Coordinates of C-alpha atoms in Angstrom, one line a residue:
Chain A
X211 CA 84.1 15.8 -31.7
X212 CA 87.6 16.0 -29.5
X213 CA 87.7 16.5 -25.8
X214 CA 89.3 20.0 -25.0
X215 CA 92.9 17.7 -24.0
X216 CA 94.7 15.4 -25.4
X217 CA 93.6 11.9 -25.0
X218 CA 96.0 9.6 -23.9
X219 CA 97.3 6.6 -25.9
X220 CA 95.5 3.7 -25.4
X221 CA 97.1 1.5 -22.6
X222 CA 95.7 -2.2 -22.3
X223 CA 93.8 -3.3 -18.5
X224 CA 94.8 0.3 -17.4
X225 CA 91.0 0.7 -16.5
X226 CA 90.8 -2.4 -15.5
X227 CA 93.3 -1.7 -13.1
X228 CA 92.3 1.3 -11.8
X229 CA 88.5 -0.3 -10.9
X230 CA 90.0 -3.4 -9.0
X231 CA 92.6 -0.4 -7.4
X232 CA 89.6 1.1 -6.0
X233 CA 87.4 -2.2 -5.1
X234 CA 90.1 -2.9 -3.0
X235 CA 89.9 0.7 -1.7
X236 CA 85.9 0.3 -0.9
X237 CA 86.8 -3.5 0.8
X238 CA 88.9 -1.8 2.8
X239 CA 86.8 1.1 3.6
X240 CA 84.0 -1.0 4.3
X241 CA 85.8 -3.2 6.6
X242 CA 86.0 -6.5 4.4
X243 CA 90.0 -6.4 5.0
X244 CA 90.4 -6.2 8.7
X245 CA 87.1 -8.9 8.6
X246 CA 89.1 -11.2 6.9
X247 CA 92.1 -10.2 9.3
X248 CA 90.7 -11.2 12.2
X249 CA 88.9 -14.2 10.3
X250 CA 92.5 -15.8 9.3
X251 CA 93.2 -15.5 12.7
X252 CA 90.1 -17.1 13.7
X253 CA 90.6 -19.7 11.6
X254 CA 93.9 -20.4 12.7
X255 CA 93.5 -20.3 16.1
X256 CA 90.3 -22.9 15.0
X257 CA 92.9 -25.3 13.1
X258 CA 95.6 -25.3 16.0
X259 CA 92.8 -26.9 18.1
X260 CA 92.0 -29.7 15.1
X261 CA 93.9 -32.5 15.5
X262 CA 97.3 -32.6 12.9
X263 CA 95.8 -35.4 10.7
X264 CA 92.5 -33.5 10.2
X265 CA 93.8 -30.3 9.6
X266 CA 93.9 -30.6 5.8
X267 CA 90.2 -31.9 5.6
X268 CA 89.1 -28.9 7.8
X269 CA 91.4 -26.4 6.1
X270 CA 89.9 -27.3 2.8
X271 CA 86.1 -26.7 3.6
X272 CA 87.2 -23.3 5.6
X273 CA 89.3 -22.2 2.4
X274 CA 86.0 -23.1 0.1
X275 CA 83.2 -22.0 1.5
X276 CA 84.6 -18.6 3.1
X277 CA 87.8 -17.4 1.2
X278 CA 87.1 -18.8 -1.8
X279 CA 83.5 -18.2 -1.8
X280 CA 83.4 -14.9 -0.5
X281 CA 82.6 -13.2 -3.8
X282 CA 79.5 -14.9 -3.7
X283 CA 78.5 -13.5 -0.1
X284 CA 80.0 -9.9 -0.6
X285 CA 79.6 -9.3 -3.9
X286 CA 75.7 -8.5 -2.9
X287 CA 76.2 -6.1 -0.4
X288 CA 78.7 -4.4 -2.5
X289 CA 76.4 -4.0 -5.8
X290 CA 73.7 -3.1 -4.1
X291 CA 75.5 -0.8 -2.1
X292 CA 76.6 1.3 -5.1
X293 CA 73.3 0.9 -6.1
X294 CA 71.8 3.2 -3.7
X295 CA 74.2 5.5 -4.2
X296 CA 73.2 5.0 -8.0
X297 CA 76.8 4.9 -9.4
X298 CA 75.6 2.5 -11.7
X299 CA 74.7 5.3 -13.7
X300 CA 77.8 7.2 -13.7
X301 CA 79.7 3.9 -14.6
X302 CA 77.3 2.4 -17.1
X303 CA 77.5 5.7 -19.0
X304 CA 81.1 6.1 -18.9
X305 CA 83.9 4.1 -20.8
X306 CA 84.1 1.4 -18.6
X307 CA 82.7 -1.8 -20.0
X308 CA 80.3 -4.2 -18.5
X309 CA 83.2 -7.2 -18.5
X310 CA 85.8 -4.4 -16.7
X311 CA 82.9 -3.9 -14.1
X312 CA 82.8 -7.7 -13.2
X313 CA 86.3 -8.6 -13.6
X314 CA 86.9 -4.9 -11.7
X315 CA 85.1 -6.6 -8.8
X316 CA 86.1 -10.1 -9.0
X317 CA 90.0 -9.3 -9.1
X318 CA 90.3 -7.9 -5.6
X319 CA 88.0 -10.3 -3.9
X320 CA 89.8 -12.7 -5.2
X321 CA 93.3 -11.1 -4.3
X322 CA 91.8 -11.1 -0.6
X323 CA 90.6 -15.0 -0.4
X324 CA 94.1 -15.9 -1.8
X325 CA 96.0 -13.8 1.2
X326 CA 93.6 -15.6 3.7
X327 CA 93.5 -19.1 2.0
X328 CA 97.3 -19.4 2.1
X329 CA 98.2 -19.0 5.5
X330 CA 95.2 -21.0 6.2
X331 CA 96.8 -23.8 3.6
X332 CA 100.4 -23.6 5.2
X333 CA 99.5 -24.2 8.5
X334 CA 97.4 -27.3 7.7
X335 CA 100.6 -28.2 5.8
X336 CA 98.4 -28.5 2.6
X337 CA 99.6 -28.3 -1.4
X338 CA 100.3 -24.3 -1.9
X339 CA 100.0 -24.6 -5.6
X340 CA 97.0 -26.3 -5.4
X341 CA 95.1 -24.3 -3.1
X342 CA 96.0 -21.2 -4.5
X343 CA 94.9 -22.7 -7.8
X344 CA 91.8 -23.8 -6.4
X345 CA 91.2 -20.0 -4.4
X346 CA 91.7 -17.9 -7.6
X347 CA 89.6 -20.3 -10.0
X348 CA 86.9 -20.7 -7.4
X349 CA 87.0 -17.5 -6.3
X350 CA 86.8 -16.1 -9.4
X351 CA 83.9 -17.9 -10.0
X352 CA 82.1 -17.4 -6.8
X353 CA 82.7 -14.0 -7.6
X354 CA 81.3 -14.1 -10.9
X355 CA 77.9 -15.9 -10.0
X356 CA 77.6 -13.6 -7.4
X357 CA 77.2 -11.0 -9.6
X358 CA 74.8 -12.7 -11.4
X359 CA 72.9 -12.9 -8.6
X360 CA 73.3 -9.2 -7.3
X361 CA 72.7 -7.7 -10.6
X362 CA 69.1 -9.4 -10.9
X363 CA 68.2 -8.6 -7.4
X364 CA 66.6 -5.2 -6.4
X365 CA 67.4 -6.0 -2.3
X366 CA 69.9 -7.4 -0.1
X367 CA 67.1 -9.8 1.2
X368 CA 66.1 -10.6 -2.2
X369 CA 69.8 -11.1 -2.9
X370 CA 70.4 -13.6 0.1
X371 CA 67.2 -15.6 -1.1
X372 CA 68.1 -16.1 -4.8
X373 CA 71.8 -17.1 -3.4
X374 CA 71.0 -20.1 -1.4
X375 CA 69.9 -22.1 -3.9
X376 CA 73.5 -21.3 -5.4
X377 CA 75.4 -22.3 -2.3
X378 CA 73.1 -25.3 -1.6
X379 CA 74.5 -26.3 -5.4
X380 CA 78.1 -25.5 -5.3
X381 CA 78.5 -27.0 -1.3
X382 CA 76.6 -29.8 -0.6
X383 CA 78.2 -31.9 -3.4
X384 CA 81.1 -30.9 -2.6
X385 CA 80.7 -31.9 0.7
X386 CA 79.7 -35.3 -0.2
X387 CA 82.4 -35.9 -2.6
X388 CA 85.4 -33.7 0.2
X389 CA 84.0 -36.3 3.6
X390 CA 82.9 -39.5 1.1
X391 CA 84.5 -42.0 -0.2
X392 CA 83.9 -41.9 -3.7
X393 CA 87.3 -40.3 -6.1
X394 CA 85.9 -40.9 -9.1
X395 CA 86.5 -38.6 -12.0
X396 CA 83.1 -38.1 -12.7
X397 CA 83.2 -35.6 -9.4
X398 CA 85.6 -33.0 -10.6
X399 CA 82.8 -31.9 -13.2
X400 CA 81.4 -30.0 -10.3
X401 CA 83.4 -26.7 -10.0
X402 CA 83.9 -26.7 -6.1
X403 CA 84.5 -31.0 -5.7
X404 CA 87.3 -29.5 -8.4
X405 CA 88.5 -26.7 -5.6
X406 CA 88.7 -29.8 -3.6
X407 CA 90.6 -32.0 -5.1
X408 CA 93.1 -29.4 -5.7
X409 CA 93.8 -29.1 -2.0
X410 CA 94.7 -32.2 -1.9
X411 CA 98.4 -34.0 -2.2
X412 CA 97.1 -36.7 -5.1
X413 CA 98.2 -34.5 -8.4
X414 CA 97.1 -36.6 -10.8
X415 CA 94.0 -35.2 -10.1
X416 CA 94.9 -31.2 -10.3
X417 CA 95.1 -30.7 -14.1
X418 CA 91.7 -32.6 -14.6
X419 CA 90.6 -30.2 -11.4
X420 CA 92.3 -27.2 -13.2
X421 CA 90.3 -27.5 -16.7
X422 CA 87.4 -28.3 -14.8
X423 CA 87.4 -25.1 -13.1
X424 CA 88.8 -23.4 -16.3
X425 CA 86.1 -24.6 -18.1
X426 CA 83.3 -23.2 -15.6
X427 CA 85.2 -20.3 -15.6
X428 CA 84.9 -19.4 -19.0
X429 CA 81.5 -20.9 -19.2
X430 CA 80.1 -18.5 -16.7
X431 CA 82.3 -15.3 -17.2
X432 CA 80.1 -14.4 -20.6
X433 CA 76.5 -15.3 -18.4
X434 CA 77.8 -12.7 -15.8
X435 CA 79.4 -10.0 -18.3
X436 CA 75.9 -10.2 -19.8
X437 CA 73.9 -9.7 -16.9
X438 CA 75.7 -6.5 -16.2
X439 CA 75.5 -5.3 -19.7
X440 CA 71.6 -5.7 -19.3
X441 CA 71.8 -4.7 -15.6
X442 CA 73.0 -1.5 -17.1
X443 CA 70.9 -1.2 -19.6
X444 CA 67.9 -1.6 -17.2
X445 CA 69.2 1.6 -15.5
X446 CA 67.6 3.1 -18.4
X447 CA 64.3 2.6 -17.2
X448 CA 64.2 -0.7 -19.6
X449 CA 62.3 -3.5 -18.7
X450 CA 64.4 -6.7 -20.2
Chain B
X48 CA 77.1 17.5 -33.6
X49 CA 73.6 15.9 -33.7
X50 CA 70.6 15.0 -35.4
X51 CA 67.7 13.4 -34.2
X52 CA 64.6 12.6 -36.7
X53 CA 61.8 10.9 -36.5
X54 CA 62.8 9.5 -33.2
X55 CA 60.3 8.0 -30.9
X56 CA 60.8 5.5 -27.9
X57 CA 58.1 3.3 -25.3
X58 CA 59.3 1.7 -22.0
X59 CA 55.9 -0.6 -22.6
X60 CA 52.9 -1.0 -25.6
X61 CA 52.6 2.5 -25.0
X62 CA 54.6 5.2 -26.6
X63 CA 55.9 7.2 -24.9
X64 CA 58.7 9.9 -27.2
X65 CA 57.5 10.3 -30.6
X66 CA 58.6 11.5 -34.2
X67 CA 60.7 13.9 -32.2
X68 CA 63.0 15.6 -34.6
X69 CA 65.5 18.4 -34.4
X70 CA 69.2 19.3 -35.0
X71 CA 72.0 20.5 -32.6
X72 CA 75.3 22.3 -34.2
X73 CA 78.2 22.7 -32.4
X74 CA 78.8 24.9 -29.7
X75 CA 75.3 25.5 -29.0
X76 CA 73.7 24.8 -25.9
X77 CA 70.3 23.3 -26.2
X78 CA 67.5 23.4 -23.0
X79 CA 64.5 20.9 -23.2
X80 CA 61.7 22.2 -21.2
X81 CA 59.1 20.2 -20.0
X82 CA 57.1 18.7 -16.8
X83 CA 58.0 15.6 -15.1
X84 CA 57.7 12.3 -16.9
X85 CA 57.5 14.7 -20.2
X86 CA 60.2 12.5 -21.9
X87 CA 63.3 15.2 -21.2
X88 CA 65.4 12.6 -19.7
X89 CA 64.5 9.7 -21.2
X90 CA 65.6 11.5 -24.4
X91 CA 68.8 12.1 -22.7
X92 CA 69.0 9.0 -22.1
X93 CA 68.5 7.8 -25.9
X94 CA 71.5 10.1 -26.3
X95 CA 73.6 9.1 -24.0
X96 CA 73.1 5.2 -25.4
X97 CA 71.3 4.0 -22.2
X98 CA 68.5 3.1 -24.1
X99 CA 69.1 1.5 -27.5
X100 CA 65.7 0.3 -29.0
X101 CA 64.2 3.2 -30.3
X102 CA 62.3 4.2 -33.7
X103 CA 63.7 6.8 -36.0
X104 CA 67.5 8.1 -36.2
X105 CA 69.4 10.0 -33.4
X106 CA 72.7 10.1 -34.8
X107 CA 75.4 12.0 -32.6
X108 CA 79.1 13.3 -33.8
X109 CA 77.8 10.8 -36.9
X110 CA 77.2 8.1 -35.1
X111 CA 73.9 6.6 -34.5
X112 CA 73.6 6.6 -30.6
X113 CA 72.6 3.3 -30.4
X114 CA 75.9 2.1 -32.1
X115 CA 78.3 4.4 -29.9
X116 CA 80.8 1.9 -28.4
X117 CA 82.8 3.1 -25.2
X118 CA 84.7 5.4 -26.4
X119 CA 81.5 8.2 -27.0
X120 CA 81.6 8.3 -23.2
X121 CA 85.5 9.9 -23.7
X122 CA 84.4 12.5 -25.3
X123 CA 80.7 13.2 -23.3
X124 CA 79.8 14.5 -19.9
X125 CA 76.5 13.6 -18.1
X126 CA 75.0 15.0 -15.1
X127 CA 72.0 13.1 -14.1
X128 CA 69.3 14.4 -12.0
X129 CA 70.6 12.7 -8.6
X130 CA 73.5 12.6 -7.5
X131 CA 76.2 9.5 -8.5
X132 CA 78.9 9.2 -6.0
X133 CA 80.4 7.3 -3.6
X134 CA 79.3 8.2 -0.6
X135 CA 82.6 6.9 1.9
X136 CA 85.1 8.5 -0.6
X137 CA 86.0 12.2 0.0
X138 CA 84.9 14.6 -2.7
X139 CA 88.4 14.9 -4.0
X140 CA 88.7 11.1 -3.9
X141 CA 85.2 10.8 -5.7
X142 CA 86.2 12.7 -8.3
X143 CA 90.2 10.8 -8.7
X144 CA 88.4 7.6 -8.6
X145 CA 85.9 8.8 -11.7
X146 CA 88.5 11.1 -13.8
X147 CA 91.6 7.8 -13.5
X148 CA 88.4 5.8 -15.8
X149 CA 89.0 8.1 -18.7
X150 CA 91.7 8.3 -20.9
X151 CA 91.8 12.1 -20.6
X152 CA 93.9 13.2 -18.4
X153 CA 91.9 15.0 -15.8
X154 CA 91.6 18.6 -15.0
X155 CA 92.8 20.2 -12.1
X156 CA 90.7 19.0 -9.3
X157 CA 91.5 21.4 -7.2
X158 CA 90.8 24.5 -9.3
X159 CA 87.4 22.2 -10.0
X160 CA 86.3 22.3 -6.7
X161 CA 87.3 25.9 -5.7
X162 CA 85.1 27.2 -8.4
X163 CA 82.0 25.7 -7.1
X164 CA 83.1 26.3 -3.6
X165 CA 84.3 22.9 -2.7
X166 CA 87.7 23.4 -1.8
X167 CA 87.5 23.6 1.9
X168 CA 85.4 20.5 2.4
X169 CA 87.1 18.8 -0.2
X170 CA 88.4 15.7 2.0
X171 CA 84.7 15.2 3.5
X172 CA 83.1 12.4 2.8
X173 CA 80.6 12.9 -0.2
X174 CA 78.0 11.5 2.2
X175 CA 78.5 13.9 4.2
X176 CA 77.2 16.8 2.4
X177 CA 74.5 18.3 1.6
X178 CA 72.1 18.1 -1.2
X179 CA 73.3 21.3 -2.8
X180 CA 76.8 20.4 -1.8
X181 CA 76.5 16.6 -3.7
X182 CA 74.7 18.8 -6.9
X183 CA 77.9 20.9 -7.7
X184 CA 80.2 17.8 -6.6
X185 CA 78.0 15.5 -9.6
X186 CA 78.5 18.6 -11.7
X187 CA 82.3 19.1 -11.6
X188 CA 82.8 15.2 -12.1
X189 CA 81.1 15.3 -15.3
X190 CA 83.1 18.2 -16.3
X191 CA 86.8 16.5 -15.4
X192 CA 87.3 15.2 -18.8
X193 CA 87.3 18.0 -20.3
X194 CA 84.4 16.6 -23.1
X195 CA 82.9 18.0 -26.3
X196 CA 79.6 16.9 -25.6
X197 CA 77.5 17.6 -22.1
X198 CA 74.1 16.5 -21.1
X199 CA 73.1 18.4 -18.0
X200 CA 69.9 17.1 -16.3
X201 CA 68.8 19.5 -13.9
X202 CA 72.2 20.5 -12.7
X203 CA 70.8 23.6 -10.6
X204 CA 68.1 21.3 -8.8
X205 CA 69.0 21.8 -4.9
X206 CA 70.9 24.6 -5.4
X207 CA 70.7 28.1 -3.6
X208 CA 70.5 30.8 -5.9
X209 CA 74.3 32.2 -5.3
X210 CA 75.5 28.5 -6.3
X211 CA 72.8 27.8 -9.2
X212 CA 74.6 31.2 -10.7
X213 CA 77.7 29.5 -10.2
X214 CA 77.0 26.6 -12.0
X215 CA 75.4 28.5 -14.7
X216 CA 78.2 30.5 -15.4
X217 CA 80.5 27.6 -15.9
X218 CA 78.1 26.1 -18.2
X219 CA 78.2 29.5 -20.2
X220 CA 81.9 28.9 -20.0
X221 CA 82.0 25.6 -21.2
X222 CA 80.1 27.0 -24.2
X223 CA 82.8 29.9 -24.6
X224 CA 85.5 27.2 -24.9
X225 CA 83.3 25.8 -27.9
X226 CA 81.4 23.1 -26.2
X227 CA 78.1 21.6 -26.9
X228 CA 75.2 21.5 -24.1
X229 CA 71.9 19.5 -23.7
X230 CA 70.3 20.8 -21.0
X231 CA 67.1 19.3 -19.1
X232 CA 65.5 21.3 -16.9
X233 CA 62.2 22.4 -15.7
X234 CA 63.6 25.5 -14.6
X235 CA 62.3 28.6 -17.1
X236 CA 65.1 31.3 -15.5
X237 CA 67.8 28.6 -16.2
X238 CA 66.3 27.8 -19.8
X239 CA 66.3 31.5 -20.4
X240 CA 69.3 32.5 -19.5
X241 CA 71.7 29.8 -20.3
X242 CA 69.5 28.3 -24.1
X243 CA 70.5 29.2 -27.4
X244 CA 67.4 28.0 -28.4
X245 CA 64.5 25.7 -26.1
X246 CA 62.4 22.6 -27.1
X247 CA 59.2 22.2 -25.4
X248 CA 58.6 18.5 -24.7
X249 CA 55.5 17.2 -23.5
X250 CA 53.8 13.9 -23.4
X251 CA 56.5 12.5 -25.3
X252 CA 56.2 15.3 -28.4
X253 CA 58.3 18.1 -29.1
X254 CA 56.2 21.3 -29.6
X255 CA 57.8 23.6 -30.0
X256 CA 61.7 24.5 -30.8
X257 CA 63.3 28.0 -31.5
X258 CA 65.4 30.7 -29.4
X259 CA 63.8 32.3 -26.0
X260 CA 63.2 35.8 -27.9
X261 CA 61.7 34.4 -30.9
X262 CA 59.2 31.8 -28.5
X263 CA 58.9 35.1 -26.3
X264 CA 58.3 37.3 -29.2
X265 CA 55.8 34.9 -31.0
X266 CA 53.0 36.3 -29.3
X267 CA 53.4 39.7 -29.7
X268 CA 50.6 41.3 -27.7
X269 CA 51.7 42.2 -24.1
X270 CA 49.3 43.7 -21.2
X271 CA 49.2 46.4 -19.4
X272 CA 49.3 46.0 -15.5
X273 CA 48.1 48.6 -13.3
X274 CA 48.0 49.0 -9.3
X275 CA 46.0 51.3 -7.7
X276 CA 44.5 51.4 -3.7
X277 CA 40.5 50.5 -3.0
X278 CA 39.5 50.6 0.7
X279 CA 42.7 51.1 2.1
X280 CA 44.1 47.7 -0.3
X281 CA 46.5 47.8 -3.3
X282 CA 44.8 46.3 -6.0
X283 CA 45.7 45.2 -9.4
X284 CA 44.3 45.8 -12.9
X285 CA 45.5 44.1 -16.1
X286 CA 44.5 45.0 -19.7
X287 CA 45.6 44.1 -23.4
X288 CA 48.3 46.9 -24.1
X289 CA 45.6 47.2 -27.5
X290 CA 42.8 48.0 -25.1
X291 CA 44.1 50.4 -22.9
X292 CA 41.7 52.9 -24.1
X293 CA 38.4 50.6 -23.9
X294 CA 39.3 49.6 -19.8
X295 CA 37.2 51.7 -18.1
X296 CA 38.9 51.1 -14.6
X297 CA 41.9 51.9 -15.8
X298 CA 40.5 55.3 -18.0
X299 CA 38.6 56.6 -14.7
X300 CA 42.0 55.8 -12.2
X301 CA 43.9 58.0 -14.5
X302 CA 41.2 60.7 -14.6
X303 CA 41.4 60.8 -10.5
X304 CA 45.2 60.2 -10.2
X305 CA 44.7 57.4 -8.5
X306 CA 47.0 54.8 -10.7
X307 CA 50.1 53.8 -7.9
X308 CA 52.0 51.9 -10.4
X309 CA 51.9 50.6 -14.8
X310 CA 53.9 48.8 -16.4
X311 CA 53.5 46.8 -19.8
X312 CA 53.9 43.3 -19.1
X313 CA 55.8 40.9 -21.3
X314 CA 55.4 37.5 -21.9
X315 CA 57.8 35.1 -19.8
X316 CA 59.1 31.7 -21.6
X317 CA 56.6 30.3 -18.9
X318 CA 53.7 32.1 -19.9
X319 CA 54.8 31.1 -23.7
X320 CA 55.3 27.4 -22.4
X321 CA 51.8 27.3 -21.2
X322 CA 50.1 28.7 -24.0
X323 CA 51.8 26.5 -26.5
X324 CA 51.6 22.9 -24.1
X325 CA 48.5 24.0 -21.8
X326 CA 50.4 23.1 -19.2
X327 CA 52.1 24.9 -15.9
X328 CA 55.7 24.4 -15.2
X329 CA 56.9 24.4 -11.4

């Protein structure tokens, strides 16, 4: 069985491409871009104000919990967006495959946080390296738990209830380990004290940050590409 | 192109398809006929490799369906009962966004949506049309890539009777160009005119499977229907075409010249549907 055309060779991440092309079409339609826009500006205008010695505290917990944890607050409204217009259906039966879905959505949010985070990073003189490090691992990850989360919720409020107890996880350590005085090691096992300690100007700490976040990373990436594979599936009418 | 046997599915404890068997060749174009929640699209589904645990074999283009990897949905086209698009992209940029996943190149979009009369409102947003307007919209997507295989479910549901003939024609045409079609419908005009042959599914079990005429033509004995005025009213009389002599009504119009209208009366694919299933189709 041959389509009526020629099928075109096979060219690696050419899908993969053309899905994150159009996320970053639908964030922009849907007005995530000019939010983050004015946002950067927002935050800017908020770090001007803080006084030069504090800036790269503040900047850090701005760049983690909104840039680089954006894909955990958007990535809701956007699945379940294009789950009322059921285009789950057309996807999951077509030859994009569930991992292309997530990473699809992850690339462009991530692209986004990293245009906000570094502006944000420059003016509160901070490491560039390390926080664009820390905004595409974290991001990535936010991004990838968020789907987790969207994928086995059936509402938006549903979505924003199983989510808290994910931020209340990734943030509040953080926080304790970003405005404590505590460096040991043992804190960079927790992905967003890693994001952290990136953003700061001590790199002894970044490659030990970097694997950390690596390692979460890869840890989570097959939980998530899973959970759209059965999300999919459930479209079927399946009960998992 | 594919065989099914034996196959039989259950969303719970329940059954809900089985021991459904039959055989699809290439080039034909298949209808399944049934009510709602009869197990048409759930067997479309088992097809298309949305739904993977299932008893029996359904293999497709040789491959069991269950074991199809991405690159089946190259070479299929699916139409699902509602529409699947997204709703703040144009029409044209709907159907862009969908043909640049496949590895076919696409066809032309434009000729696409002139021939289901989409052309003019081509850069409105898909949310913006209407329900017969997203139908044809769903229907030329799955089309783009130009595949072998289409599974149609309902794809004249919303339509206006100008645009369902549309639609049917290019279905006919895809069939001309050598494609194969599984159709789901409800619809008995689109079963007859569009099936090579019709399966009857209900409650999950195929009853019946051959070509319109034959199904038609099983039951050989038509009627007789007569019209005739009483009291100022048309009336009507219907009689086995074998009894026309034994009706008396019928014997003592024609004696008085009263008969307005006969005709024999052949059986429809719905009136064949009911008698085989028991069951009346919208």
């Amino acid at each position: 069985m041959k389509n009526a055309q020629a099928t075109a060779p096979r060219v690696p991440g050419r899908r993969l491409w053309r899905l994150a092309l159009g996320e970053l079409g639908f964030a922009a339609r849907y007005g995530i871009i000019p939010l983050y826009g004015l946002l950067t500006v927002v935050y800017l205008l908020m770090l001007s104000v803080t006084p030069p010695q504090s800036r790269g505290t503040a900047g850090g917990v701005i760049i983690l919990t909104d840039p680089a944890a954006m894909g955990l607050f958007f990535m809701g409204a956007m699945v379940l967006l294009e789950k009322s217009q059921q285009v789950h259906c057309a996807l999951a039966a077509s030859p994009v495959r569930p991992w292309e879905y997530a990473v699809g959505k992850a690339v462009p949010l991530t692209a986004v946080g990293l245009c906000v985070a570094l502006p944000l990073a420059a003016f509160a003189q901070m490491p560039l390296w390390g926080v664009a490090l820390a905004t595409v691992l974290g991001s990535f990850l936010f991004s990838m738990l968020g789907i987790l989360v969207a994928t086995n919720s059936d509402s938006l409020n549903r979505f924003l209830i199983y989510s808290i107890p994910v931020e209340i996880v990734a943030f509040v350590p953080a926080m304790f380990y970003w405005f404590g005085s505590s460096r040991s090691p043992l804190w960079l096992l927790h992905p967003c004290a890693a994001a952290l300690a990136l953003m700061t100007r001590d790199t002894g700490l970044w490659l030990w940050a970097t694997l950390s976040l690596l390692v979460w990373n890869i840890a989570v990436f097959p939980l998530c590409r899973r959970a759209v594979e059965r999300y999919f599936i459930r479209l079927g009418g399946v009960r998992l | 192109m594919i065989s099914v046997r034996d196959l039989s599915f259950s969303y719970t404890r329940a059954p809900f398809l089985h021991d459904i068997s039959f055989e699809v060749g290439d080039g034909e174009i298949l209808g399944f006929l049934g009510p709602s929640g009869a197990g048409k699209s759930t067997l479309q589904k088992i097809l298309i490799g949305m739904l993977k645990h299932y008893g029996g074999s359904a293999v497709v283009d040789g491959r069991e369906a269950r074991l199809q990897g991405g690159d089946y949905y190259e070479r299929i086209g699916i139409v699902f009962e509602f529409p699947t698009l997204y709703e703040k992209l144009t029409a044209r940029q709907n159907l862009r966004f969908f043909s640049s996943l496949y590895r076919t190149p696409p066809r032309d979009i434009d000729a696409m949506l002139e021939a289901v009369g989409l052309l003019p409102s081509a850069d409105q947003k898909a949310g913006e049309y209407s329900k017969g307007m997203k139908s044809r919209l769903n229907f030329i997507k799955a089309l783009l890539h130009n595949p072998a295989l289409l599974f149609l479910d309902e794809p004249t549901s919303g339509l206006d009777p100008t645009n369902a003939q549309v639609i049917k024609q290019m279905i006919l045409t895809e069939r001309a160009k050598g494609k194969t079609v599984l159709l789901t419908t409800h619809n008995m005009q689109d079963a007859t005119e569009l099936c090579d042959r019709v399966a009857f599914i209900v409650d999950g079990e195929l009853r019946a499977l051959d070509t319109p005429r034959n199904l038609i033509l099983r039951k050989a004995v038509s009627e007789v229907a007569y019209t005739y005025l009483e009291d100022g009213r048309e009336r009507e009389g219907v009689c086995d075409i074998r009894a026309t002599r034994d009706d008396a009504l019928l014997n003592r119009l024609i004696a008085e010249n009263r008969l307005q209208t006969i005709h024999s009366r052949e059986q429809t694919l719905g009136d064949v549907f009911m008698d085989i299933t028991g069951r009346v189709l919208s």
